[in-house]
Short mmCIF file of C-alpha atoms and ligand atoms in Angstrom, two decimals:
data_model
loop_
_atom_site.label_atom_id
_atom_site.label_comp_id
_atom_site.label_asym_id
_atom_site.label_seq_id
_atom_site.Cartn_x
_atom_site.Cartn_y
_atom_site.Cartn_z
CA UNK A 1 31.30 -18.78 -23.27
CA UNK A 2 31.98 -17.37 -19.83
CA UNK A 3 29.27 -14.81 -19.08
CA UNK A 4 29.06 -12.52 -16.06
CA UNK A 5 25.69 -11.04 -15.11
CA UNK A 6 25.95 -8.11 -12.70
CA UNK A 7 22.73 -6.92 -11.12
CA UNK A 8 21.11 -5.30 -8.10
CA UNK A 9 18.54 -8.10 -7.84
CA UNK A 10 18.45 -11.85 -8.33
CA UNK A 11 15.79 -14.30 -7.19
CA UNK A 12 15.89 -15.93 -4.62
CA UNK A 13 18.67 -13.84 -3.10
CA UNK A 14 17.08 -10.41 -3.27
CA UNK A 15 13.84 -9.53 -5.02
CA UNK A 16 11.95 -6.28 -5.44
CA UNK A 17 10.45 -6.88 -8.86
CA UNK A 18 10.73 -8.65 -12.19
CA UNK A 19 14.44 -7.82 -12.55
CA UNK A 20 15.13 -10.42 -9.84
CA UNK A 21 13.11 -13.10 -11.64
CA UNK A 22 14.96 -12.50 -14.90
CA UNK A 23 18.43 -12.51 -13.32
CA UNK A 24 17.49 -15.64 -11.35
CA UNK A 25 16.32 -17.49 -14.45
CA UNK A 26 18.09 -16.39 -17.65
CA UNK A 27 21.55 -17.45 -16.33
CA UNK A 28 20.20 -20.88 -15.46
CA UNK A 29 18.92 -21.41 -18.98
CA UNK A 30 22.17 -20.09 -20.44
CA UNK A 31 24.06 -22.58 -18.34
CA UNK A 32 21.85 -25.40 -19.58
CA UNK A 33 23.00 -24.37 -23.05
CA UNK A 34 26.54 -25.24 -21.99
CA UNK A 35 27.98 -21.91 -20.91
CA UNK A 36 29.80 -20.85 -17.79
CA UNK A 37 27.50 -18.35 -16.12
CA UNK A 38 28.26 -16.20 -13.09
CA UNK A 39 25.79 -13.93 -11.34
CA UNK A 40 27.10 -11.16 -9.11
CA UNK A 41 24.90 -9.26 -6.66
CA UNK A 42 25.56 -7.30 -3.46
CA UNK A 43 25.55 -9.29 -0.20
CA UNK A 44 22.34 -7.82 1.24
CA UNK A 45 21.24 -9.25 4.58
CA UNK A 46 18.08 -10.79 3.13
CA UNK A 47 16.58 -13.90 4.70
CA UNK A 48 18.06 -16.03 1.90
CA UNK A 49 21.55 -14.73 2.66
CA UNK A 50 21.10 -15.11 6.41
CA UNK A 51 19.97 -18.71 6.06
CA UNK A 52 22.77 -19.95 3.81
CA UNK A 53 26.41 -20.77 4.45
CA UNK A 54 29.08 -19.00 2.41
CA UNK A 55 32.79 -19.25 1.76
CA UNK A 56 34.86 -16.11 1.33
CA UNK A 57 36.80 -16.51 -1.91
CA UNK A 58 38.43 -13.11 -2.16
CA UNK A 59 39.18 -10.04 -0.06
CA UNK A 60 40.15 -6.75 -1.62
CA UNK A 61 39.88 -3.01 -1.44
CA UNK A 62 38.71 -0.22 -3.68
CA UNK A 63 38.23 3.54 -3.39
CA UNK A 64 35.07 5.57 -3.45
CA UNK A 65 36.63 8.97 -3.98
CA UNK A 66 39.16 9.14 -1.14
CA UNK A 67 37.30 6.65 0.98
CA UNK A 68 38.92 3.24 1.17
CA UNK A 69 36.39 0.43 0.93
CA UNK A 70 37.15 -3.13 1.97
CA UNK A 71 35.16 -5.76 0.17
CA UNK A 72 34.90 -9.53 0.11
CA UNK A 73 33.47 -11.96 -2.39
CA UNK A 74 31.36 -14.85 -1.12
CA UNK A 75 30.11 -18.06 -2.72
CA UNK A 76 27.49 -20.49 -1.51
CA UNK A 77 28.76 -23.64 0.20
CA UNK A 78 25.91 -25.56 -1.36
CA UNK A 79 24.55 -24.16 -4.57
CA UNK A 80 21.53 -25.57 -6.37
CA UNK A 81 20.58 -22.38 -8.17
CA UNK A 82 21.72 -23.57 -11.58
CA UNK A 83 24.40 -20.88 -11.99
CA UNK A 84 27.44 -19.68 -10.06
CA UNK A 85 26.54 -17.04 -7.54
CA UNK A 86 28.92 -14.46 -6.12
CA UNK A 87 27.85 -12.03 -3.44
CA UNK A 88 29.98 -8.99 -2.81
CA UNK A 89 30.07 -7.59 0.69
CA UNK A 90 31.07 -3.97 0.16
CA UNK A 91 32.07 -2.24 3.42
CA UNK A 92 28.80 -1.99 5.33
CA UNK A 93 26.84 -0.58 2.38
CA UNK A 94 24.60 -3.63 2.01
CA UNK A 95 24.27 -4.72 5.65
CA UNK A 96 20.49 -4.63 5.55
CA UNK A 97 17.68 -6.51 3.82
CA UNK A 98 16.67 -3.44 1.80
CA UNK A 99 17.76 -3.72 -1.79
CA UNK A 100 17.24 -0.04 -2.47
CA UNK A 101 17.92 2.85 -0.09
CA UNK A 102 17.58 5.97 -2.18
CA UNK A 103 19.47 8.42 -2.01
CA UNK A 104 22.35 6.36 -0.56
CA UNK A 105 22.10 4.14 -3.66
CA UNK A 106 24.47 6.43 -5.58
CA UNK A 107 27.37 5.52 -3.28
CA UNK A 108 26.18 1.95 -2.67
CA UNK A 109 26.00 0.89 -6.29
CA UNK A 110 29.15 2.73 -7.41
CA UNK A 111 31.04 0.97 -4.62
CA UNK A 112 29.50 -2.35 -5.68
CA UNK A 113 30.50 -1.90 -9.33
CA UNK A 114 34.04 -0.88 -8.41
CA UNK A 115 34.44 -3.82 -6.05
CA UNK A 116 33.21 -6.21 -8.73
CA UNK A 117 35.66 -4.85 -11.31
CA UNK A 118 38.55 -4.87 -8.85
CA UNK A 119 37.83 -8.48 -7.98
CA UNK A 120 37.81 -9.74 -11.58
CA UNK A 121 40.83 -7.62 -12.41
CA UNK A 122 42.87 -8.81 -9.41
CA UNK A 123 41.95 -12.44 -9.97
CA UNK A 124 42.47 -12.23 -13.71
CA UNK A 125 39.03 -13.48 -14.55
CA UNK A 126 38.41 -11.95 -17.93
CA UNK A 127 34.80 -12.62 -18.92
CA UNK A 128 33.88 -13.38 -22.52
CA UNK A 129 31.02 -10.97 -21.98
CA UNK A 130 29.76 -8.66 -19.25
CA UNK A 131 25.98 -8.42 -19.05
CA UNK A 132 24.70 -5.54 -16.90
CA UNK A 133 21.10 -4.86 -15.91
CA UNK A 134 19.47 -1.44 -15.46
CA UNK A 135 21.12 1.69 -14.11
CA UNK A 136 22.49 0.16 -10.89
CA UNK A 137 25.26 -1.50 -12.89
CA UNK A 138 25.29 1.02 -15.74
CA UNK A 139 28.75 2.47 -15.13
CA UNK A 140 30.48 -0.82 -15.87
CA UNK A 141 30.51 -0.43 -19.69
CA UNK A 142 32.13 2.99 -19.19
CA UNK A 143 34.58 1.98 -16.45
CA UNK A 144 36.01 -0.96 -18.36
CA UNK A 145 36.77 1.23 -21.35
CA UNK A 146 37.90 4.57 -20.02
CA UNK A 147 39.57 4.17 -16.62
CA UNK A 148 43.27 3.66 -16.00
CA UNK A 149 42.37 1.21 -13.32
CA UNK A 150 40.36 -1.26 -15.38
CA UNK A 151 40.81 -0.55 -19.09
CA UNK A 152 44.22 -2.21 -19.51
CA UNK A 153 42.73 -5.58 -18.63
CA UNK A 154 39.05 -5.24 -19.43
CA UNK A 155 38.60 -2.78 -22.30
CA UNK A 156 38.15 -5.52 -24.88
CA UNK A 157 35.41 -7.33 -23.01
CA UNK A 158 32.08 -6.89 -24.83
CA UNK A 159 29.45 -5.23 -22.66
CA UNK A 160 25.73 -5.83 -22.93
CA UNK A 161 23.05 -3.72 -21.23
CA UNK A 162 19.51 -4.89 -20.63
CA UNK A 163 17.00 -2.16 -19.84
CA UNK A 164 14.24 -3.59 -17.68
CA UNK A 165 12.65 -0.22 -17.17
CA UNK A 166 13.70 2.99 -18.89
CA UNK A 167 11.76 5.15 -16.41
CA UNK A 168 14.49 4.85 -13.76
CA UNK A 169 17.92 6.30 -14.50
CA UNK A 170 19.68 6.57 -11.12
CA UNK A 171 20.86 10.07 -12.11
CA UNK A 172 22.66 12.45 -9.74
CA UNK A 173 24.54 15.74 -9.75
CA UNK A 174 28.11 16.39 -10.90
CA UNK A 175 29.00 17.23 -7.28
CA UNK A 176 29.44 13.47 -6.87
CA UNK A 177 31.72 13.00 -9.87
CA UNK A 178 34.63 12.42 -7.47
CA UNK A 179 33.10 9.06 -6.50
CA UNK A 180 34.19 7.61 -9.83
CA UNK A 181 37.81 6.56 -10.36
CA UNK A 182 40.12 8.55 -12.63
CA UNK A 183 38.99 8.35 -16.26
CA UNK A 184 39.84 9.76 -19.65
CA UNK A 185 38.37 13.26 -19.30
CA UNK A 186 37.73 13.61 -23.00
CA UNK A 187 34.98 11.07 -22.34
CA UNK A 188 33.16 13.02 -19.64
CA UNK A 189 30.23 13.57 -22.00
CA UNK A 190 29.47 9.87 -21.85
CA UNK A 191 28.46 10.26 -18.21
CA UNK A 192 26.12 13.17 -18.82
CA UNK A 193 22.49 13.54 -19.79
CA UNK A 194 20.51 16.74 -19.28
CA UNK A 195 23.24 18.23 -17.09
CA UNK A 196 23.40 15.31 -14.67
CA UNK A 197 25.39 12.13 -14.31
CA UNK A 198 23.04 9.47 -15.62
CA UNK A 199 24.23 5.85 -15.29
CA UNK A 200 21.48 4.47 -17.53
CA UNK A 201 22.37 6.95 -20.28
CA UNK A 202 26.06 6.11 -19.78
CA UNK A 203 25.35 2.42 -20.24
CA UNK A 204 23.20 3.08 -23.32
CA UNK A 205 26.05 5.06 -24.86
CA UNK A 206 28.90 2.75 -23.88
CA UNK A 207 27.53 -0.79 -23.99
CA UNK A 208 28.29 -2.67 -27.18
CA UNK A 209 24.71 -3.78 -27.35
CA UNK A 210 21.52 -2.61 -25.68
CA UNK A 211 18.51 -4.83 -25.23
CA UNK A 212 15.16 -4.38 -23.69
CA UNK A 213 12.72 -6.98 -22.54
CA UNK A 214 10.14 -7.02 -25.34
CA UNK A 215 10.00 -5.97 -28.99
CA UNK A 216 7.06 -3.61 -28.39
CA UNK A 217 8.81 -1.86 -25.50
CA UNK A 218 11.80 -1.29 -27.76
CA UNK A 219 9.49 0.81 -29.97
CA UNK A 220 7.77 2.52 -27.04
CA UNK A 221 11.02 3.41 -25.30
CA UNK A 222 11.98 5.78 -28.11
CA UNK A 223 8.76 7.67 -27.46
CA UNK A 224 8.61 7.59 -23.66
CA UNK A 225 11.66 6.98 -21.50
CA UNK A 226 11.58 9.75 -18.94
CA UNK A 227 13.79 12.03 -21.03
CA UNK A 228 16.06 9.47 -22.71
CA UNK A 229 13.99 9.21 -25.92
CA UNK A 230 16.46 11.01 -28.19
CA UNK A 231 19.37 8.99 -26.92
CA UNK A 232 17.48 5.74 -27.38
CA UNK A 233 16.52 6.73 -30.91
CA UNK A 234 20.14 7.56 -31.61
CA UNK A 235 21.38 4.23 -30.29
CA UNK A 236 18.60 2.27 -31.94
CA UNK A 237 20.92 0.57 -34.48
CA UNK A 238 22.67 -1.33 -31.69
CA UNK A 239 19.44 -2.07 -29.79
CA UNK A 240 17.24 -5.14 -29.77
CA UNK A 241 14.05 -6.30 -28.04
CA UNK A 242 14.19 -9.82 -26.62
CA UNK A 243 11.11 -11.05 -24.82
CA UNK A 244 11.61 -12.30 -21.27
CA UNK A 245 10.68 -15.84 -20.44
CA UNK A 246 9.66 -17.45 -17.19
CA UNK A 247 11.36 -20.11 -15.13
CA UNK A 248 9.04 -23.04 -15.83
CA UNK A 249 10.60 -25.12 -13.06
CA UNK A 250 9.67 -22.65 -10.34
CA UNK A 251 6.40 -21.66 -11.99
CA UNK A 252 4.87 -25.07 -12.48
CA UNK A 253 1.43 -25.82 -11.04
CA UNK A 254 2.26 -29.53 -11.15
CA UNK A 255 5.15 -29.25 -8.71
CA UNK A 256 5.04 -25.77 -7.11
CA UNK A 257 5.96 -26.24 -3.43
CA UNK A 258 4.18 -23.02 -2.56
CA UNK A 259 0.78 -24.50 -3.27
CA UNK A 260 -0.98 -27.50 -1.78
CA UNK A 261 -3.09 -28.67 -4.71
CA UNK A 262 -1.14 -29.46 -7.85
CA UNK A 263 -2.59 -29.69 -11.33
CA UNK A 264 -1.80 -29.90 -15.03
CA UNK A 265 -3.80 -28.74 -18.08
CA UNK A 266 -5.65 -32.07 -17.91
CA UNK A 267 -7.07 -31.63 -14.41
CA UNK A 268 -6.89 -27.87 -14.26
CA UNK A 269 -10.50 -27.37 -13.32
CA UNK A 270 -10.25 -29.62 -10.26
CA UNK A 271 -6.86 -28.22 -9.27
CA UNK A 272 -7.87 -24.61 -9.56
CA UNK A 273 -11.11 -25.22 -7.67
CA UNK A 274 -9.18 -26.67 -4.72
CA UNK A 275 -6.74 -23.75 -4.64
CA UNK A 276 -9.54 -21.26 -5.06
CA UNK A 277 -11.43 -22.79 -2.17
CA UNK A 278 -8.37 -22.45 0.07
CA UNK A 279 -7.81 -18.87 -1.02
CA UNK A 280 -11.47 -17.88 -0.65
CA UNK A 281 -11.55 -19.35 2.86
CA UNK A 282 -8.70 -17.05 3.89
CA UNK A 283 -10.59 -13.98 2.75
CA UNK A 284 -14.19 -15.08 3.39
CA UNK A 285 -15.10 -15.01 -0.31
CA UNK A 286 -17.75 -17.11 -2.00
CA UNK A 287 -15.75 -19.47 -4.21
CA UNK A 288 -18.54 -19.77 -6.80
CA UNK A 289 -18.03 -16.20 -7.90
CA UNK A 290 -15.27 -15.20 -10.31
CA UNK A 291 -12.15 -14.09 -8.48
CA UNK A 292 -10.11 -11.22 -9.93
CA UNK A 293 -6.64 -10.54 -8.56
CA UNK A 294 -3.90 -7.95 -8.86
CA UNK A 295 -0.35 -8.82 -7.84
CA UNK A 296 2.51 -6.38 -7.91
CA UNK A 297 3.90 -3.00 -7.12
CA UNK A 298 1.29 -0.37 -6.40
CA UNK A 299 2.75 2.22 -8.73
CA UNK A 300 1.37 4.63 -11.31
CA UNK A 301 3.36 2.81 -13.97
CA UNK A 302 1.37 -0.33 -13.26
CA UNK A 303 -1.92 1.60 -13.36
CA UNK A 304 -2.41 0.78 -9.67
CA UNK A 305 -3.79 4.25 -8.92
CA UNK A 306 -6.77 3.36 -11.13
CA UNK A 307 -7.62 0.29 -9.09
CA UNK A 308 -9.49 1.76 -6.08
CA UNK A 309 -11.97 3.57 -8.31
CA UNK A 310 -12.28 0.70 -10.81
CA UNK A 311 -12.80 -1.78 -7.95
CA UNK A 312 -15.59 0.17 -6.32
CA UNK A 313 -17.38 0.72 -9.63
CA UNK A 314 -17.04 -2.96 -10.57
CA UNK A 315 -18.16 -4.22 -7.16
CA UNK A 316 -21.20 -1.92 -7.25
CA UNK A 317 -22.00 -2.78 -10.84
CA UNK A 318 -21.84 -6.54 -10.32
CA UNK A 319 -23.56 -6.24 -6.94
CA UNK A 320 -21.35 -8.64 -5.05
CA UNK A 321 -21.22 -11.22 -7.87
CA UNK A 322 -17.47 -10.94 -8.19
CA UNK A 323 -14.52 -11.08 -5.80
CA UNK A 324 -11.41 -8.96 -6.01
CA UNK A 325 -8.13 -9.51 -4.18
CA UNK A 326 -5.06 -7.27 -4.21
CA UNK A 327 -1.53 -8.25 -3.20
CA UNK A 328 1.13 -5.60 -3.36
CA UNK A 329 2.77 -2.56 -1.86
CA UNK A 330 4.08 0.75 -3.08
CA UNK A 331 2.53 4.18 -3.27
CA UNK A 332 1.10 4.87 0.19
CA UNK A 333 -1.87 6.85 -1.14
CA UNK A 334 -2.88 3.90 -3.31
CA UNK A 335 -2.25 1.49 -0.42
CA UNK A 336 -4.52 3.58 1.82
CA UNK A 337 -7.28 3.86 -0.78
CA UNK A 338 -7.21 0.12 -1.30
CA UNK A 339 -7.33 -0.54 2.44
CA UNK A 340 -10.11 2.00 2.95
CA UNK A 341 -12.39 0.04 0.61
CA UNK A 342 -12.20 -3.19 2.63
CA UNK A 343 -14.95 -2.41 5.21
CA UNK A 344 -17.39 -1.45 2.45
CA UNK A 345 -17.15 -4.72 0.51
CA UNK A 346 -16.28 -7.17 3.26
CA UNK A 347 -17.18 -10.50 1.66
CA UNK A 348 -16.10 -9.72 -1.88
CA UNK A 349 -12.94 -7.63 -1.66
CA UNK A 350 -9.65 -7.60 0.21
CA UNK A 351 -6.19 -6.11 -0.07
CA UNK A 352 -3.05 -7.64 1.36
CA UNK A 353 -0.54 -4.81 1.50
CA UNK A 354 2.97 -6.22 1.37
CA UNK A 355 5.08 -8.71 -0.50
CA UNK A 356 4.40 -12.41 -0.03
CA UNK A 357 5.85 -14.80 -2.58
CA UNK A 358 3.96 -17.83 -1.23
CA UNK A 359 0.61 -16.06 -1.28
CA UNK A 360 1.35 -14.84 -4.82
CA UNK A 361 1.69 -18.46 -5.97
CA UNK A 362 -1.58 -19.41 -4.30
CA UNK A 363 -3.30 -16.47 -5.99
CA UNK A 364 -2.02 -17.49 -9.44
CA UNK A 365 -3.31 -20.98 -8.74
CA UNK A 366 -6.63 -19.97 -7.21
CA UNK A 367 -7.76 -16.82 -9.01
CA UNK A 368 -9.75 -16.83 -12.25
CA UNK A 369 -8.50 -13.54 -13.67
CA UNK A 370 -5.42 -11.35 -13.21
CA UNK A 371 -5.62 -7.58 -13.67
CA UNK A 372 -2.66 -5.79 -15.30
CA UNK A 373 -3.80 -2.31 -16.35
CA UNK A 374 -0.20 -1.05 -16.72
CA UNK A 375 0.60 2.33 -18.22
CA UNK A 376 4.15 1.09 -18.84
CA UNK A 377 5.09 -2.57 -18.93
CA UNK A 378 8.48 -3.31 -20.50
CA UNK A 379 7.74 -7.02 -20.41
CA UNK A 380 5.66 -8.10 -17.47
CA UNK A 381 6.09 -11.59 -16.07
CA UNK A 382 2.89 -11.87 -14.05
CA UNK A 383 0.70 -12.36 -17.11
CA UNK A 384 2.93 -15.29 -18.09
CA UNK A 385 2.81 -16.79 -14.59
CA UNK A 386 -0.97 -16.40 -14.68
CA UNK A 387 -1.23 -18.16 -18.02
CA UNK A 388 0.84 -21.07 -16.81
CA UNK A 389 -1.53 -21.45 -13.84
CA UNK A 390 -4.68 -21.21 -15.96
CA UNK A 391 -5.57 -17.71 -14.77
CA UNK A 392 -6.79 -15.41 -17.52
CA UNK A 393 -4.91 -12.11 -17.83
CA UNK A 394 -6.79 -8.82 -18.29
CA UNK A 395 -4.17 -6.49 -19.70
CA UNK A 396 -3.65 -3.12 -21.24
CA UNK A 397 -2.10 -3.46 -24.69
CA UNK A 398 1.36 -2.07 -23.93
CA UNK A 399 4.96 -3.30 -24.04
CA UNK A 400 5.39 -6.97 -23.30
CA UNK A 401 1.70 -7.35 -22.45
CA UNK A 402 0.93 -6.62 -26.10
CA UNK A 403 3.54 -9.17 -27.19
CA UNK A 404 2.34 -12.01 -24.98
CA UNK A 405 -1.45 -11.76 -24.60
CA UNK A 406 -3.94 -12.30 -27.44
CA UNK A 407 -7.52 -11.23 -26.89
CA UNK A 408 -10.27 -13.90 -26.88
CA UNK A 409 -11.99 -11.85 -29.59
CA UNK A 410 -9.00 -12.59 -31.84
CA UNK A 411 -9.06 -16.30 -31.07
CA UNK A 412 -6.72 -15.87 -28.10
CA UNK A 413 -6.81 -16.47 -24.37
CA UNK A 414 -6.78 -13.06 -22.68
CA UNK A 415 -8.79 -9.88 -22.38
CA UNK A 416 -7.09 -6.76 -23.70
CA UNK A 417 -7.93 -3.08 -23.51
CA UNK A 418 -6.26 -0.01 -24.99
CA UNK A 419 -6.51 2.71 -22.36
CA UNK A 420 -5.10 2.80 -18.87
CA UNK A 421 -8.42 4.08 -17.57
CA UNK A 422 -11.03 3.16 -14.97
CA UNK A 423 -13.60 2.70 -17.75
CA UNK A 424 -11.45 0.24 -19.70
CA UNK A 425 -10.68 -1.80 -16.59
CA UNK A 426 -14.35 -2.03 -15.63
CA UNK A 427 -15.31 -2.88 -19.22
CA UNK A 428 -12.74 -5.72 -19.24
CA UNK A 429 -14.03 -7.02 -15.91
CA UNK A 430 -17.47 -7.09 -17.55
CA UNK A 431 -16.13 -9.13 -20.48
CA UNK A 432 -14.44 -11.51 -18.06
CA UNK A 433 -17.66 -11.84 -16.07
CA UNK A 434 -19.43 -12.86 -19.29
CA UNK A 435 -16.70 -15.37 -20.11
CA UNK A 436 -16.93 -16.89 -16.63
CA UNK A 437 -20.63 -17.66 -17.20
CA UNK A 438 -19.76 -19.63 -20.38
CA UNK A 439 -18.09 -22.64 -18.78
CA UNK A 440 -17.25 -24.36 -22.09
CA UNK A 441 -15.51 -21.33 -23.56
CA UNK A 442 -13.79 -20.56 -20.27
CA UNK A 443 -12.30 -24.01 -20.04
CA UNK A 444 -11.21 -23.91 -23.70
CA UNK A 445 -9.47 -20.59 -23.13
CA UNK A 446 -7.75 -21.86 -20.00
CA UNK A 447 -6.43 -24.93 -21.79
CA UNK A 448 -5.21 -22.75 -24.65
CA UNK A 449 -3.26 -20.38 -22.43
CA UNK A 450 -1.73 -23.19 -20.39
CA UNK A 451 -0.33 -24.71 -23.56
CA UNK A 452 1.62 -21.55 -24.46
CA UNK A 453 5.33 -21.95 -24.08
CA UNK A 454 6.72 -18.85 -22.38
CA UNK A 455 9.81 -20.58 -21.08
CA UNK A 456 13.23 -18.96 -21.31
CA UNK A 457 14.60 -21.56 -23.73
CA UNK A 458 14.09 -19.59 -26.91
CA UNK A 459 15.07 -16.18 -25.54
CA UNK A 460 18.14 -17.58 -23.77
CA UNK A 461 19.36 -18.78 -27.16
CA UNK A 462 18.69 -15.41 -28.72
CA UNK A 463 20.86 -13.71 -26.12
CA UNK A 464 23.64 -16.19 -26.76
CA UNK A 465 23.52 -15.56 -30.49
CA UNK A 466 23.90 -11.83 -29.96
CA UNK A 467 26.72 -12.38 -27.45
CA UNK A 468 28.53 -14.48 -30.03
CA UNK A 469 28.29 -11.73 -32.63
CA UNK A 470 29.78 -9.27 -30.14
CA UNK A 471 32.60 -11.61 -29.19
CA UNK A 472 33.45 -11.96 -32.87
CA UNK A 473 33.61 -8.18 -33.14
CA UNK A 474 36.29 -7.92 -30.44
CA UNK A 475 39.11 -8.21 -32.95
CA UNK A 476 37.59 -5.65 -35.34
CA UNK A 477 36.87 -2.95 -32.81
CA UNK A 478 40.16 -2.72 -30.98
C1 GLC B 1 10.76 -4.49 -14.80
C2 GLC B 1 9.61 -4.17 -15.76
C3 GLC B 1 8.79 -5.39 -16.10
C4 GLC B 1 9.74 -6.50 -16.57
C5 GLC B 1 10.81 -6.76 -15.51
C6 GLC B 1 11.80 -7.83 -15.92
O1 GLC B 1 10.26 -4.77 -13.54
O2 GLC B 1 8.75 -3.16 -15.20
O3 GLC B 1 7.87 -5.12 -17.12
O4 GLC B 1 9.01 -7.69 -16.79
O5 GLC B 1 11.53 -5.58 -15.27
O6 GLC B 1 12.46 -7.54 -17.11
#
């Protein structure tokens, strides 16, 4: 099969969140299963892009309304990513390191999608399947079917949408309809949801198949999707939940180049101690105390707004017998609250506001517990990274967290709570504190979680199976 993944993010080229990790890993595993796999992302000026050498393989033009846009397609001179990468330089829309630049994203991502389609059309590369991710690439399933420009060549190509987060739709007003190329106007309803142009809704309606990133989130999405619930319920027959995996080559405590002290399940205690010592030295923490960490976006969805209050209650309650470290950025009010706490709990709490991939790896390796009190978590990868590094996840039972973490009370390896509330977080920290005192149980739990196989292998095969069913349908549908 020749599969094309089109996305706004892909690790290590451009990363904001989990979308990048998935698009940087799933294609690699699909390629290992003997497929041709191409990944297409905009040519942002990220440090990865600036530090690599590229060849230009195609130059073309497209139109955003009346505006002519020149674009070029670049490939890496030396590629060891495990899949074919194409970057599209679209006018000067992506000449910065910022992946997202709302509100300019409407124009940016339409221009990107049109450039991509023009390139494959002009070069006669007809994919066996087009896999698009989230709303940034959501017009593609519509454009290939209903535009004069692309339908003649591409209408029969099966399209597959993965929803990584149904909260974000990328919607905008009909005043920008002219940005799209001429299409069959009987189909205008496919672009619309609640009176606006909604690329996520369009993709849900037009893609041959819709997936989301965990079975539980598939259920939850029909109940809470920022206004798309009815549509998702309607399209449920063509929808499926496939759990994300993790890239076990990158996330491997035995070989991870981001950490100094490597370890396996056999010498985990020694390995984690060494990493913890290094981490605690940076922040002036006492390494004998349990270290709780939070890594990720500081957003309401992730329950990050609950953290400042939960942290101060927990630190007061356990009177300096625990350490807490935060790494992330996002909502400025949450960032400020988290920073404001630092002077009050100097030797047991710190917050690193920002994004630091290397530090994240050290935290997974050195922390004892990872907090994930998410309100919404379509899959969540951090709990799986934590498990692989012998760090025990404390999660709210939602979405993919529910599908991947089993509570120690049920014979599992994590600590789960039901409410996204300060009380539940503090209660879970208390349970973790108790577990930390029981060294035998703690080490049993760590070994158990490290043995879990959360690699992409199984899920990559599931995707391929579904693709194959769609490809078989091609003849029937048209
Ligand atoms: C989004 C979701 C997260 C998921 C990731 C990758 O960031 O919020 O839960 O793991 O996408 O699919």
